[in-house]
PDB file of C-alpha atoms and ligand atoms in Angstrom:
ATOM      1  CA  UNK A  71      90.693 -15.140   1.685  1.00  0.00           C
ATOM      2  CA  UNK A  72      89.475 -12.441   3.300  1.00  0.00           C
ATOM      3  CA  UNK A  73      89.730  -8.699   0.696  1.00  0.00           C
ATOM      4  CA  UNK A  74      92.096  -6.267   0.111  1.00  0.00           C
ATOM      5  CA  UNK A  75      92.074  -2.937   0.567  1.00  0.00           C
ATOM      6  CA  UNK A  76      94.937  -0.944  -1.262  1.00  0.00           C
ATOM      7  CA  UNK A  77      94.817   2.936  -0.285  1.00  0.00           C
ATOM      8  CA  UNK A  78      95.442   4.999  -3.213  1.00  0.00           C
ATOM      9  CA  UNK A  79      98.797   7.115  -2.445  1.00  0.00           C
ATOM     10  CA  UNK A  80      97.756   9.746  -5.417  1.00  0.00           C
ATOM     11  CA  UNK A  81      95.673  11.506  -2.296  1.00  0.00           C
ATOM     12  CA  UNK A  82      98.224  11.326   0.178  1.00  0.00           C
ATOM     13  CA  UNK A  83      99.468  14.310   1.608  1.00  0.00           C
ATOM     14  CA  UNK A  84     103.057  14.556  -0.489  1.00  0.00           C
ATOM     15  CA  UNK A  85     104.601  17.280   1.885  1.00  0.00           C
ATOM     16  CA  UNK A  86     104.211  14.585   4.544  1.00  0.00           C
ATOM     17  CA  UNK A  87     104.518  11.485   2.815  1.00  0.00           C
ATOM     18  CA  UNK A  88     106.261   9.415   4.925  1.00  0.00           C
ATOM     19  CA  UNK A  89     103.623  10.377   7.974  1.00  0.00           C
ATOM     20  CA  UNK A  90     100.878   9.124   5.350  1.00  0.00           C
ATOM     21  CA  UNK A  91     102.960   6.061   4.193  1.00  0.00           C
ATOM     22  CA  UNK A  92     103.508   5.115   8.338  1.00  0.00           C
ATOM     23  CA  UNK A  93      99.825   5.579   8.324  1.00  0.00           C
ATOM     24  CA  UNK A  94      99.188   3.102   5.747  1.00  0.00           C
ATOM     25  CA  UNK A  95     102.187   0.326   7.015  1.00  0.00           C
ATOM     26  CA  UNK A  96     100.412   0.533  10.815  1.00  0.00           C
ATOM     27  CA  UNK A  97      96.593   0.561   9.388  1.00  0.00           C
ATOM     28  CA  UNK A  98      94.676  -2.745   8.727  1.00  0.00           C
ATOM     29  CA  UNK A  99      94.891  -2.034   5.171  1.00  0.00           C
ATOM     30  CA  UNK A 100      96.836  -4.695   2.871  1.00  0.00           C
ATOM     31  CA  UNK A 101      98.989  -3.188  -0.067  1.00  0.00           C
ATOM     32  CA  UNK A 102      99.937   0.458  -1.541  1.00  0.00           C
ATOM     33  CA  UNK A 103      98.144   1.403  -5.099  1.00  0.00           C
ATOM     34  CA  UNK A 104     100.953   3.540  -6.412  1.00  0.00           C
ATOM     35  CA  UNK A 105      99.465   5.287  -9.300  1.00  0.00           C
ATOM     36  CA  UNK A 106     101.817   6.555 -12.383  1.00  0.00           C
ATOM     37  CA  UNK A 107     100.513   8.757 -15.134  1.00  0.00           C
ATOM     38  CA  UNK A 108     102.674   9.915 -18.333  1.00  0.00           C
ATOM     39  CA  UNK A 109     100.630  13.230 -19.742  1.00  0.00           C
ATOM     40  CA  UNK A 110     100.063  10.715 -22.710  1.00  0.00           C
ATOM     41  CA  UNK A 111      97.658   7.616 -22.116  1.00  0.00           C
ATOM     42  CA  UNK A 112      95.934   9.890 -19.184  1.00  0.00           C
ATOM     43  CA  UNK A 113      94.989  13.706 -19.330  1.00  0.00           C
ATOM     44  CA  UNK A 114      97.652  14.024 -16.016  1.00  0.00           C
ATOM     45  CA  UNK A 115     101.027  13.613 -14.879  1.00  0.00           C
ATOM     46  CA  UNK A 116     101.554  11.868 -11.579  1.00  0.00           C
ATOM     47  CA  UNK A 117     104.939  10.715 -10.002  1.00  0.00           C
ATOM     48  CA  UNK A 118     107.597   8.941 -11.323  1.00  0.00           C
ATOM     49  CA  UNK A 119     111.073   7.225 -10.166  1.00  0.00           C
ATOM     50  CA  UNK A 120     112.204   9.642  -7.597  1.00  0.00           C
ATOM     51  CA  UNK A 121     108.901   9.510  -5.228  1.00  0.00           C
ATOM     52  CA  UNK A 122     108.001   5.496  -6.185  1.00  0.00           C
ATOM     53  CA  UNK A 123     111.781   5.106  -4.926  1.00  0.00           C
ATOM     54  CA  UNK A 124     110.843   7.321  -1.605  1.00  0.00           C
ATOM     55  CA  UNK A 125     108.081   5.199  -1.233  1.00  0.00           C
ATOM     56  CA  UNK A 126     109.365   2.269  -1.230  1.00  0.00           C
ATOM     57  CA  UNK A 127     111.974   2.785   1.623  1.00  0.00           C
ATOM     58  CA  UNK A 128     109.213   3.271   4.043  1.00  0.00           C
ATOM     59  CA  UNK A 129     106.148   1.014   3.028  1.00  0.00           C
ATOM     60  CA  UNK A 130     106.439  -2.217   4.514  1.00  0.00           C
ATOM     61  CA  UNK A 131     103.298  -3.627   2.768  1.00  0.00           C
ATOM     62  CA  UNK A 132     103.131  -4.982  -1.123  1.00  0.00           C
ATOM     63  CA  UNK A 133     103.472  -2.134  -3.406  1.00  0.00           C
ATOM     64  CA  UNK A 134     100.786  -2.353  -5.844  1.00  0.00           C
ATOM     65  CA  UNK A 135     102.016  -0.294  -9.314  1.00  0.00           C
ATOM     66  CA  UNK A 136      99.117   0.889 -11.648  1.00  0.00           C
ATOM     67  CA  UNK A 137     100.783   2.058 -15.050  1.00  0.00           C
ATOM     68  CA  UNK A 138      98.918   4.919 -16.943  1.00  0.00           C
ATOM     69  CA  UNK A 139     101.382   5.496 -19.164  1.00  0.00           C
ATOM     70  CA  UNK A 140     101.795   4.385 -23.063  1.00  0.00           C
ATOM     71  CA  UNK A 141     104.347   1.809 -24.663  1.00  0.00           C
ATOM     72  CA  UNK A 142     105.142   0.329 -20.711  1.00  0.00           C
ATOM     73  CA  UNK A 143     107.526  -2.252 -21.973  1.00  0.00           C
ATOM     74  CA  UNK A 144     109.991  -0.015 -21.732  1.00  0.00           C
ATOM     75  CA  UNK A 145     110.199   0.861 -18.090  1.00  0.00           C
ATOM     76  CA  UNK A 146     109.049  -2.510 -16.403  1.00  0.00           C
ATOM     77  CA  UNK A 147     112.986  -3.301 -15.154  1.00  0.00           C
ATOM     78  CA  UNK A 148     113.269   0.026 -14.032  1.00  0.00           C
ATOM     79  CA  UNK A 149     109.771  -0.932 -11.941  1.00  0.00           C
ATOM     80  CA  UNK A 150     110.962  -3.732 -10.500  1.00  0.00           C
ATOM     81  CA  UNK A 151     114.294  -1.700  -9.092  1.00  0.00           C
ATOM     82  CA  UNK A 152     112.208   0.510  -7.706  1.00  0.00           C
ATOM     83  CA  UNK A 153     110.077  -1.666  -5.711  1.00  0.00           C
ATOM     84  CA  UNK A 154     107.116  -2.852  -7.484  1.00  0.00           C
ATOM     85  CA  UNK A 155     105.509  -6.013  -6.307  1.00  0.00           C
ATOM     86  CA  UNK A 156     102.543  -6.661  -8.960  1.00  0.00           C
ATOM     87  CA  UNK A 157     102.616  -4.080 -12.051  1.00  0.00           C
ATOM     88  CA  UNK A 158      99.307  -3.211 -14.016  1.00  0.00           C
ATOM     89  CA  UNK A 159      99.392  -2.093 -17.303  1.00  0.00           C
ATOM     90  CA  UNK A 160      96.335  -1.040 -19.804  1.00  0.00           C
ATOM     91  CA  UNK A 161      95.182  -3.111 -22.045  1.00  0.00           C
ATOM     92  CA  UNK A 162      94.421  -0.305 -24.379  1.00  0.00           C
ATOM     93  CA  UNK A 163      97.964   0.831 -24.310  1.00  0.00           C
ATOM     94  CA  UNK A 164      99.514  -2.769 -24.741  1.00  0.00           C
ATOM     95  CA  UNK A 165      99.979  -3.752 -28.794  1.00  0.00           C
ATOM     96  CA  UNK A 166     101.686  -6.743 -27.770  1.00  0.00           C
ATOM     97  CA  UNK A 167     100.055  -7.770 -24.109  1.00  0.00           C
ATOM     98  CA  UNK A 168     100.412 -11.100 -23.869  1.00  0.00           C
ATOM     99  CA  UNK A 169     104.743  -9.968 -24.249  1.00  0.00           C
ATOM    100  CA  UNK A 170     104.444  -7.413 -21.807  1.00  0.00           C
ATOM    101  CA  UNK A 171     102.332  -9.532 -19.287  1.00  0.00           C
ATOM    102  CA  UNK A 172     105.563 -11.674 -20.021  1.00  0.00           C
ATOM    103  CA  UNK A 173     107.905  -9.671 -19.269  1.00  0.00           C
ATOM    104  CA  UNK A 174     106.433  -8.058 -16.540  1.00  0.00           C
ATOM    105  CA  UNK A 175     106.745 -12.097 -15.042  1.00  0.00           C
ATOM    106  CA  UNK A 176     110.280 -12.469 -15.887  1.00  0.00           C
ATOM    107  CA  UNK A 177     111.438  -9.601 -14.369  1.00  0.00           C
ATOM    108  CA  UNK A 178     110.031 -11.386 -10.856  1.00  0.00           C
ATOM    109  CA  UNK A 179     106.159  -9.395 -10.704  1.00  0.00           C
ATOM    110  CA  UNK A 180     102.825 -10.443 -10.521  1.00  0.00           C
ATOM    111  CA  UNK A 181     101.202  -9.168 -13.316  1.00  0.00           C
ATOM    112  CA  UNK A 182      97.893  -6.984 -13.937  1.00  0.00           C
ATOM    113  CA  UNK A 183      95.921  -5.646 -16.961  1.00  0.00           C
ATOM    114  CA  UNK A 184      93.587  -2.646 -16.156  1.00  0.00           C
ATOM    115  CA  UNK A 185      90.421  -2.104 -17.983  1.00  0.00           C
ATOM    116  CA  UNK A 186      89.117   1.357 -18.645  1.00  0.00           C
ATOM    117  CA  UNK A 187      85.396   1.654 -18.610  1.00  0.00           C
ATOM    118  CA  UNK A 188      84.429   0.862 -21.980  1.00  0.00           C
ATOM    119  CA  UNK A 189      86.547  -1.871 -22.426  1.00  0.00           C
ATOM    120  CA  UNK A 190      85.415  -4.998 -22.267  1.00  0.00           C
ATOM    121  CA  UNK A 191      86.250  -7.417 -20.126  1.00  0.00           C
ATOM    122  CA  UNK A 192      85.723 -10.382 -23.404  1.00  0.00           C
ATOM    123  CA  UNK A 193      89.140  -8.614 -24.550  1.00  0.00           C
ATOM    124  CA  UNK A 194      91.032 -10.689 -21.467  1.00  0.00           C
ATOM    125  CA  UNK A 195      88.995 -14.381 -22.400  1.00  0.00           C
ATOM    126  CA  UNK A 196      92.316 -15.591 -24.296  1.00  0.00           C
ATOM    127  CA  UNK A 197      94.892 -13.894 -21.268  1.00  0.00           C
ATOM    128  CA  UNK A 198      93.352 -14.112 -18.390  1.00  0.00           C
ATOM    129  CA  UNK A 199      94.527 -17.574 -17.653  1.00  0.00           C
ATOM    130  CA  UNK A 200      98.187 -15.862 -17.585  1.00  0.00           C
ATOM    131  CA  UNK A 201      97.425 -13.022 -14.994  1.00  0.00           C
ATOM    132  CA  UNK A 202      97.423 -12.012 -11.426  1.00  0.00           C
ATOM    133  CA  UNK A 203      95.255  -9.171 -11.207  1.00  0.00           C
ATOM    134  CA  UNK A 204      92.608  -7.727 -13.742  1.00  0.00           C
ATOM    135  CA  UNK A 205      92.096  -3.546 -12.478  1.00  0.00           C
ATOM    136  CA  UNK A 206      88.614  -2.787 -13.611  1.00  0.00           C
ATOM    137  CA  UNK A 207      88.738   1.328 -13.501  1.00  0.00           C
ATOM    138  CA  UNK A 208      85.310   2.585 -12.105  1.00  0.00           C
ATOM    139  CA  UNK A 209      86.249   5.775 -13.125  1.00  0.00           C
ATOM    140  CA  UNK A 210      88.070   7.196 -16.252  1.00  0.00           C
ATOM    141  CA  UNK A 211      91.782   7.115 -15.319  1.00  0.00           C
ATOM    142  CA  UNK A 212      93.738  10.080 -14.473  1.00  0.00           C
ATOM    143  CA  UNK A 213      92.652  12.015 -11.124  1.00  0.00           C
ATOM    144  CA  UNK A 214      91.175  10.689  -7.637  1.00  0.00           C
ATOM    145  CA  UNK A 215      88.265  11.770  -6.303  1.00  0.00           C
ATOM    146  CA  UNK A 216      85.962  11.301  -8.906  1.00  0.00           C
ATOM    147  CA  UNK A 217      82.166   9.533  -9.181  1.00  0.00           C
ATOM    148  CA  UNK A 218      82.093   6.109  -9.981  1.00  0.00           C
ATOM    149  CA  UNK A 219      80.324   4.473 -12.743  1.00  0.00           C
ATOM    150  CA  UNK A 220      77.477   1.986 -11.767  1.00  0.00           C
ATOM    151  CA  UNK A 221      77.957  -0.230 -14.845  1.00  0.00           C
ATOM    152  CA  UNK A 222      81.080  -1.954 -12.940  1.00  0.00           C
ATOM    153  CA  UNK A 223      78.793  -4.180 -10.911  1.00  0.00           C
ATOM    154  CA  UNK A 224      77.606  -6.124 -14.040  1.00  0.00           C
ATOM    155  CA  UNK A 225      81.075  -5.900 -15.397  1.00  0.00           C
ATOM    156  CA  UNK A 226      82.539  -7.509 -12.424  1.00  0.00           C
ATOM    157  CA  UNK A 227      80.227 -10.286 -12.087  1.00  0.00           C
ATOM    158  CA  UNK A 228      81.025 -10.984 -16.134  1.00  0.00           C
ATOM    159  CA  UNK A 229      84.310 -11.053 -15.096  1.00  0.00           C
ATOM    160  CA  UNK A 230      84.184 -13.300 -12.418  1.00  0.00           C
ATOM    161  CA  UNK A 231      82.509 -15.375 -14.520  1.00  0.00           C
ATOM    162  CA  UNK A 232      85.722 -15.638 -17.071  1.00  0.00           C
ATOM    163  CA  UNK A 233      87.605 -15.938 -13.958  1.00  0.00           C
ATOM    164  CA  UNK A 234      86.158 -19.244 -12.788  1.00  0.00           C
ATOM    165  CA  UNK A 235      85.072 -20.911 -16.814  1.00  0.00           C
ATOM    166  CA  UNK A 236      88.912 -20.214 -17.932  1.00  0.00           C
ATOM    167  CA  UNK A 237      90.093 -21.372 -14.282  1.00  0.00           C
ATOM    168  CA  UNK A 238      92.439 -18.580 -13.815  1.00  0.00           C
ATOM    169  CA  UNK A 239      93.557 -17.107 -10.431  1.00  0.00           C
ATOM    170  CA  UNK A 240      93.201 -13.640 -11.106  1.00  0.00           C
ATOM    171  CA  UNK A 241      92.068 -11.462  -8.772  1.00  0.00           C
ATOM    172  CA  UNK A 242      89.343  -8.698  -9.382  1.00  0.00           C
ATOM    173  CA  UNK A 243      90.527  -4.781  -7.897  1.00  0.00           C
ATOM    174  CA  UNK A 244      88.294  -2.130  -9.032  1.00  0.00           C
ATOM    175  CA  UNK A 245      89.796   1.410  -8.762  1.00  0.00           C
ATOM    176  CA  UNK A 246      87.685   4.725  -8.756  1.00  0.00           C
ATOM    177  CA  UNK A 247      85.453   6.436  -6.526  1.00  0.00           C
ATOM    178  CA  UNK A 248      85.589   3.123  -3.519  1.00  0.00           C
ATOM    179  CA  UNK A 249      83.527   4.613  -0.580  1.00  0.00           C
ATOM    180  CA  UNK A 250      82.049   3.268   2.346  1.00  0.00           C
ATOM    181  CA  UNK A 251      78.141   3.260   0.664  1.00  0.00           C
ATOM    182  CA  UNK A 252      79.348   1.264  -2.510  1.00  0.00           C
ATOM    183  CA  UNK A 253      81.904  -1.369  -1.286  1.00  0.00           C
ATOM    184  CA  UNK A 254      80.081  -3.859   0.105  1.00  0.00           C
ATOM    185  CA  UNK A 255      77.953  -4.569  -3.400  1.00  0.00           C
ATOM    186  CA  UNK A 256      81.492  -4.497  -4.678  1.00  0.00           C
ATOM    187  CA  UNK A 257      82.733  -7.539  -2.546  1.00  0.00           C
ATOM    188  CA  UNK A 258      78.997  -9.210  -3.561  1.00  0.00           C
ATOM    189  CA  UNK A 259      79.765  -8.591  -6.924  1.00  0.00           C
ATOM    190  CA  UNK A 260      82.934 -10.918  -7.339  1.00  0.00           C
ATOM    191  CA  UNK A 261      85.619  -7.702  -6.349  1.00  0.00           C
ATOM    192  CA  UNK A 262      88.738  -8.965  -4.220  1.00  0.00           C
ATOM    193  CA  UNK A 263      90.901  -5.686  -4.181  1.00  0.00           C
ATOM    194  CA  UNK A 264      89.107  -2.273  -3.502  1.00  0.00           C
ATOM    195  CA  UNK A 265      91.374   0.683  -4.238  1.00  0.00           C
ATOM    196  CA  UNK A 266      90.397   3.694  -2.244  1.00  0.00           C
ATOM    197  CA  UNK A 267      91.876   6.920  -2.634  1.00  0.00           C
ATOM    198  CA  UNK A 268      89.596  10.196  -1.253  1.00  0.00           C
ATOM    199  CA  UNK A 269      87.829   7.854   0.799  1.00  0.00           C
ATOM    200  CA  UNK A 270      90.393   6.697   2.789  1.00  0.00           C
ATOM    201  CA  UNK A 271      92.829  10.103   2.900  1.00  0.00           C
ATOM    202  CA  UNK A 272      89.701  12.554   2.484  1.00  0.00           C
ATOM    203  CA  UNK A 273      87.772  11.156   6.091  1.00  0.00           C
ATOM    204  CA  UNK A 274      88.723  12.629   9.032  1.00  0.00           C
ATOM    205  CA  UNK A 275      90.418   9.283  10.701  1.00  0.00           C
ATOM    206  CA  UNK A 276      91.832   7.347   7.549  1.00  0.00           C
ATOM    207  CA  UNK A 277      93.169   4.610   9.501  1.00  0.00           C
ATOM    208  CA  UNK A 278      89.532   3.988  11.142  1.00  0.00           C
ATOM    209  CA  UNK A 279      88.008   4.191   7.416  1.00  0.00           C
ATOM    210  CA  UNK A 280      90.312   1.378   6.087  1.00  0.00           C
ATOM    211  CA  UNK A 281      89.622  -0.809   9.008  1.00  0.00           C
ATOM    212  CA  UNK A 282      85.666   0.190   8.266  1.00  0.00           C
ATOM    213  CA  UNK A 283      85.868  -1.130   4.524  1.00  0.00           C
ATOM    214  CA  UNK A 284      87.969  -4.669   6.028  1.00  0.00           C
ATOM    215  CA  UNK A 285      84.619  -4.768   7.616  1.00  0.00           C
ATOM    216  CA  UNK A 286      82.170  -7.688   5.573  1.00  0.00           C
TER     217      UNK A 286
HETATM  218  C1  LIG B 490      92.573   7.010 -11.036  1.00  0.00           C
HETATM  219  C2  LIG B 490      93.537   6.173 -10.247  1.00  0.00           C
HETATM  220  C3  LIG B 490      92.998   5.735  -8.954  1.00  0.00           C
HETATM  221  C4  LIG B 490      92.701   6.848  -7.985  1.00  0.00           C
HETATM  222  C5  LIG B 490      91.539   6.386  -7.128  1.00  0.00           C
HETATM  223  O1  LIG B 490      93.084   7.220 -12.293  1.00  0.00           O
HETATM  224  O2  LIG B 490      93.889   5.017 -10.965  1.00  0.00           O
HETATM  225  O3  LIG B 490      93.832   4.766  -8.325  1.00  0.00           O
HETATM  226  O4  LIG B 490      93.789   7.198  -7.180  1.00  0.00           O
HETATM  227  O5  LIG B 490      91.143   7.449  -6.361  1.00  0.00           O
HETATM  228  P1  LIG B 490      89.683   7.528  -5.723  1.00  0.00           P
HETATM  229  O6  LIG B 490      89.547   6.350  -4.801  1.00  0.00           O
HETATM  230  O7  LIG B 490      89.709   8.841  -4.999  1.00  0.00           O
HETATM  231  O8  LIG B 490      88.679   7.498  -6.840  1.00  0.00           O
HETATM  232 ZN1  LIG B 491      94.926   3.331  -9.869  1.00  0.00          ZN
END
C-alpha cells in the first residue's frame, strides 16, 4: 500500500471552504484530517458540529477526525452523525481507553489514539492490537504551522516495531510540521499517514504539493 496523505483542513481558507474542500476531493491526496480542539485538553478552540457537518456534504474522500478535546466519550455518536470515518482520541485524555476505543468501534469507526510528544509509545503495547490508527503528534497539539520535533523518527521506528511484535494492523500518521524536506525520512521511518497542514495550503499550488509528497 502505497501512503496517505491527509491535508490538514485547520489551514484551509474558511471563507472559501468549499473551494478548498473541492481542492482536496480533485487532488491526489487520500483523506481529510479534520482537527477539533475544546479550549480544555489544547491551548485553542477549533471547529465544532456546524463546520464538521459543512464539511462533510462536500468531501468525497474519508474524513479523518482528530479529537483534542477532554472526556471524548461523550460526543463520539454525535461524530459519527456528522461524518466521521476513523476518530482519534488522546491517550492522555482517555481514563478508560480501551472503552472509548470501544465505543468509538461500535458506533461503526475505525479507531485512533494520538500520542503527544512525550508520551510514550510503550503506553499503547497492551491496545494496540485493538486499533486502526496510532497519531504520533510531531508537534504539541493545538495550532498548524508549527516546527516539528526530530525525536519522532526514533519514536516511529519504536512504534513500528510494537506494530509488527504485537501483530496489529495499525497504521502510523504523524501530524505536525509535514513538509516536503522531512517526509520522505518519515515514510523510511515506518510512517503510513502524513498529515500536512501549512505545507500543503501555505505553497503556492497546494494541489501540486500533495501530489509532490505521493511522490516515494
Ligand atoms: C495540530 C493539529 C495538526 C495541524 C497540522 O494540533 O493536530 O493536524 O493542523 O498542521 P501543520 O501541518 O501545519 O503542522
Ligand atoms: Zn491533527
Amino acid at each position: 500500500m502505497s501512503h496517505i496523505i491527509a491535508p490538514s483542513v485547520l489551514s484551509a481558507d474558511f471563507g472559501n471552504l468549499q473551494r478548498d474542500i473541492e481542492l482536496i476531493n480533485n487532488s491526489d491526496a487520500d483523506w481529510f484530517h479534520i482537527d477539533i480542539m475544546d479550549g480544555a485538553f489544547v491551548p485553542n478552540i477549533s471547529f465544532g458540529f456546524p463546520v464538521l457537518k459543512a464539511i462533510q456534504k462536500h468531501a468525497k474522500k474519508t474524513l479523518d477526525v482528530h479529537l483534542m478535546i477532554e472526556d471524548p466519550d461523550r460526543y463520539v455518536t454525535l461524530f459519527k452523525e456528522n461524518g466521521a470515518d476513523i476518530l482519534t482520541v488522546h491517550i492522555e485524555a482517555c481514563t478508560h481507553l480501551h472503552r472509548s476505543i470501544q465505543n468509538i468501534k461500535n458506533a461503526g469507526m475505525k479507531a485512533g489514539v494520538a500520542l503527544n510528544p512525550h508520551t510514550s509509545v510503550h503506553l499503547l503495547e497492551d491496545i494496540i492490537a485493538d486499533i486502526d490508527l496510532v497519531c504520533v503528534m510531531s508537534v504539541n497539539p493545538g495550532f498548524g504551522g508549527q516546527k516539528f520535533i526530530e525525536n519522532t523518527y526514533t519514536k516511529v521506528e519504536s512504534l513500528k516495531k510494537l506494530i509488527t511484535a504485537k501483530k496489529s494492523k495499525a497504521l502510523i500518521e504523524i501530524d505536525g510540521g509535514v513538509d516536503l524536506n522531512n517526509y520522505k525520512k518519515l515514510l523510511a521511518a515506518g510512517a503510513d499517514v502524513l498529515v500536512a497542514g501549512n505545507t500543503v495550503f501555505g505553497s503556492a499550488d497546494p494541489s501540486k504539493t500533495i501530489t509532490q509528497l505521493k511522490q516515494i
